[in-house]
GROMACS .gro file of C-alpha atoms in nm:
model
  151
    1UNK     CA    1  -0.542  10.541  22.546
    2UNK     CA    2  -0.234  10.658  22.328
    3UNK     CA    3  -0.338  10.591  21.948
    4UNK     CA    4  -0.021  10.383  21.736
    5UNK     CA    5  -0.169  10.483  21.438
    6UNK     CA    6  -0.106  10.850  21.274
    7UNK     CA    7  -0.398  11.037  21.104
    8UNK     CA    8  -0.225  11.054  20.717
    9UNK     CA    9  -0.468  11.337  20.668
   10UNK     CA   10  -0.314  11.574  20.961
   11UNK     CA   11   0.053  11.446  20.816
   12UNK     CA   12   0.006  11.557  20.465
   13UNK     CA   13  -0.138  11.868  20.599
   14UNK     CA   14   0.204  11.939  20.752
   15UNK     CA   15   0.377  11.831  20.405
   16UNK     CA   16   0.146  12.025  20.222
   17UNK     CA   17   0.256  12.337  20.384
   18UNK     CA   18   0.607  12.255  20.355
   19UNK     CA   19   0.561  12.252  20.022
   20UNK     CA   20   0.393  12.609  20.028
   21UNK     CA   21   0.748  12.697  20.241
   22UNK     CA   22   0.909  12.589  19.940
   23UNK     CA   23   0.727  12.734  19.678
   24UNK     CA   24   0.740  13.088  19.868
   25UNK     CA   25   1.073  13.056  19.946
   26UNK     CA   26   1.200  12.963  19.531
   27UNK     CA   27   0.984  13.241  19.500
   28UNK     CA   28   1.135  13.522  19.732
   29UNK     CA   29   1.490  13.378  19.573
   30UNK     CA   30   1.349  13.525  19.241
   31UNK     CA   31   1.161  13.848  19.356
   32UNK     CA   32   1.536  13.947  19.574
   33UNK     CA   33   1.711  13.885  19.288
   34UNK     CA   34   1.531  14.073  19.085
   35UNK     CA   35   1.544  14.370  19.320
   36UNK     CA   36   1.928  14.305  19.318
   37UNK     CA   37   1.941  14.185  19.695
   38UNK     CA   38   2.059  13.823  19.566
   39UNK     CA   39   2.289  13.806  19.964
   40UNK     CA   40   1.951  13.709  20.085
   41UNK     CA   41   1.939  13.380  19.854
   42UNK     CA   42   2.170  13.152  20.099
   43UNK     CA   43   1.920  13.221  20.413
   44UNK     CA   44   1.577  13.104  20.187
   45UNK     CA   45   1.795  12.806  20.049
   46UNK     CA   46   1.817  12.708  20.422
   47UNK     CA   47   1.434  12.763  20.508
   48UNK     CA   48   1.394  12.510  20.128
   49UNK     CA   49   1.669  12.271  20.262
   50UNK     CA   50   1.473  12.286  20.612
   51UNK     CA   51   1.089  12.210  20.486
   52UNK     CA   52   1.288  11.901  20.236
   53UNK     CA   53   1.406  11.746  20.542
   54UNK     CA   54   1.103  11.788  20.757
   55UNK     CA   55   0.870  11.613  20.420
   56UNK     CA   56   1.127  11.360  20.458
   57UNK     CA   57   1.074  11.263  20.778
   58UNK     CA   58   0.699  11.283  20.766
   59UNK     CA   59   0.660  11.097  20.428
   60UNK     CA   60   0.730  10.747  20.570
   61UNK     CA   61   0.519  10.836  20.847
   62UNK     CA   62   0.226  10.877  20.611
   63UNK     CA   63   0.301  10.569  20.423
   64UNK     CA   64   0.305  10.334  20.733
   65UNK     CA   65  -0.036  10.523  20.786
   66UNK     CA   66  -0.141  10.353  20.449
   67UNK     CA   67  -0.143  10.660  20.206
   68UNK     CA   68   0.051  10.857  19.966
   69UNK     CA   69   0.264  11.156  20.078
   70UNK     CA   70   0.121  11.474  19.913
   71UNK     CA   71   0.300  11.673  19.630
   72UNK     CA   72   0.076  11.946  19.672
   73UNK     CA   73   0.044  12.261  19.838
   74UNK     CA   74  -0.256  12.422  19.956
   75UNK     CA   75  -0.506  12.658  19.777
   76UNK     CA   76  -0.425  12.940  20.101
   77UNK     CA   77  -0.053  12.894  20.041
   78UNK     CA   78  -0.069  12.926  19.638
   79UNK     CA   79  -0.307  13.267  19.654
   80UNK     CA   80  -0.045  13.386  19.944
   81UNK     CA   81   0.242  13.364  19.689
   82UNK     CA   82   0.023  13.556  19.425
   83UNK     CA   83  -0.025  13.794  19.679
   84UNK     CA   84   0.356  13.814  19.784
   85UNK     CA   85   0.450  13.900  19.380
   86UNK     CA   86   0.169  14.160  19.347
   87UNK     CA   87   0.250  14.322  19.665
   88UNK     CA   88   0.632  14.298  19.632
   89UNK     CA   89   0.588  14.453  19.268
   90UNK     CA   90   0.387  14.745  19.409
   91UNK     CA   91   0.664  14.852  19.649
   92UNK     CA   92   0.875  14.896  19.430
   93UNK     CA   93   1.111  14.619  19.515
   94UNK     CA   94   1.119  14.678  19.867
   95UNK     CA   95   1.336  14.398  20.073
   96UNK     CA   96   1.135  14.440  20.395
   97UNK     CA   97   0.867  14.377  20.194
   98UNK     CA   98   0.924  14.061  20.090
   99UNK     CA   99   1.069  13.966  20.414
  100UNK     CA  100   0.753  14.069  20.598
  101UNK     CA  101   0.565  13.849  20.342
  102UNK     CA  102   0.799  13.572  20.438
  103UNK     CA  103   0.745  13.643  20.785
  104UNK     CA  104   0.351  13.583  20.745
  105UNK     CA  105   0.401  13.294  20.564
  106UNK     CA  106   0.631  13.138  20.832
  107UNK     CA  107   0.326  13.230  21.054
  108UNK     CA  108   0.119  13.021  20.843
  109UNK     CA  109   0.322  12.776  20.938
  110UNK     CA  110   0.319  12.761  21.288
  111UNK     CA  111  -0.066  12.772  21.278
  112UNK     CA  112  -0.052  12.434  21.048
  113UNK     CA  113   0.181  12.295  21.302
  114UNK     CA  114  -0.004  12.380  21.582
  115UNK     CA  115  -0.320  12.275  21.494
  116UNK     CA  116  -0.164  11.969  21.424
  117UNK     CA  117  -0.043  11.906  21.783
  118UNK     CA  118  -0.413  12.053  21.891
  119UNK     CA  119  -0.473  11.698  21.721
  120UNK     CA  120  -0.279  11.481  21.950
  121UNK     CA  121  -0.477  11.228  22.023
  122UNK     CA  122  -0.520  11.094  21.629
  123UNK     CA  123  -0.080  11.101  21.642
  124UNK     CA  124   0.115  10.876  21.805
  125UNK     CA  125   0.391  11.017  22.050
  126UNK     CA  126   0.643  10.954  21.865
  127UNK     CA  127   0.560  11.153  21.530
  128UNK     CA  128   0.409  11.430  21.851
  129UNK     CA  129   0.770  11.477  21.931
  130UNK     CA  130   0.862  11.463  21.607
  131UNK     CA  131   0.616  11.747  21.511
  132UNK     CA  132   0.746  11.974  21.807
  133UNK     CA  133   1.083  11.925  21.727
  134UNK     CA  134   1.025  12.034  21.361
  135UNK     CA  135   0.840  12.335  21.528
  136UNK     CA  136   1.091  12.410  21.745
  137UNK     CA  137   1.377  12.453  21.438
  138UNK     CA  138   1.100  12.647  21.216
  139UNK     CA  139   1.073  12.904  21.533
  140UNK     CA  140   1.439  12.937  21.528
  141UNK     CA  141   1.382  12.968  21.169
  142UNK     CA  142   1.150  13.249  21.206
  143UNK     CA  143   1.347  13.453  21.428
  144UNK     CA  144   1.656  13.463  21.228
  145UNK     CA  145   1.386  13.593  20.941
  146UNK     CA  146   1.264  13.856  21.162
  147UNK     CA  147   1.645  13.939  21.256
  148UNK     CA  148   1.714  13.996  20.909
  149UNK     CA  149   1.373  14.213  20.823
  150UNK     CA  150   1.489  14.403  21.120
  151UNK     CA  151   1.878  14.485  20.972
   0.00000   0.00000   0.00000
């Protein structure tokens, strides 16, 4: 039997990484301009713009589900960033560095999304398609990332 009522705890995951896709993102604005490649800041506003608008579709979600929409991000996504400054800072201000960081975060992602649909039965179909469709525009995402690595 199809559940009306949406697990808050699987919703605020997907908000929660949002929120990491924000924090990287602000953060690969600042590493690129420090390595003077500041073109790239228009294409991570998009991916920030992007995870806003998905958060503000699954916030109300998570409030009819009786709870609070999370602020936070999580511990994997806040150690990833770390990892993106160190790493970026080693190679010497390497673009496809930071881009291939970007690209494992957007991986991240997918996985939380995923995982997420793997947990159908606690969602209701409606906020099922509304998790696909959010997928769906993330892939598309993704691939325009890879595209520009790739240039």
């Amino acid at each position: 039997m199809e559940s009306n009522q949406n697990d808050p705890n699987i919703l605020n995951d997907l908000i929660k990484i949002n929120n990491d896709r924000i924090a990287g993102y602000k953060l690969a604005i600042d590493l690129a301009n420090e390595q003077g490649e500041g073109a790239r800041e228009a294409v991570f506003r998009q991916f920030i713009e992007q995870s806003e608008a998905f958060i503000e579709d699954l916030t109300p979600q998570v409030e009819l589900a009786g709870q609070y929409a999370s602020d936070r991000t999580k511990l994997s996504g806040e150690l990833f960033r770390l990892w993106m400054v160190i790493k970026s800072k080693i190679a010497g201000g390497n673009m496809k560095v930071l881009l291939e960081n970007c690209e494992r975060g957007e991986e991240a992602f997918r996985e939380v999304y995923k995982k997420a649909l793997d947990e159908g039965d606690k969602l209701s179909i409606g906020v099922k398609n509304l998790i696909q469709i959010q997928l769906t525009q993330q892939r598309e995402a993704h691939e325009n990332l890879k595209i520009l690595r790739d240039i």
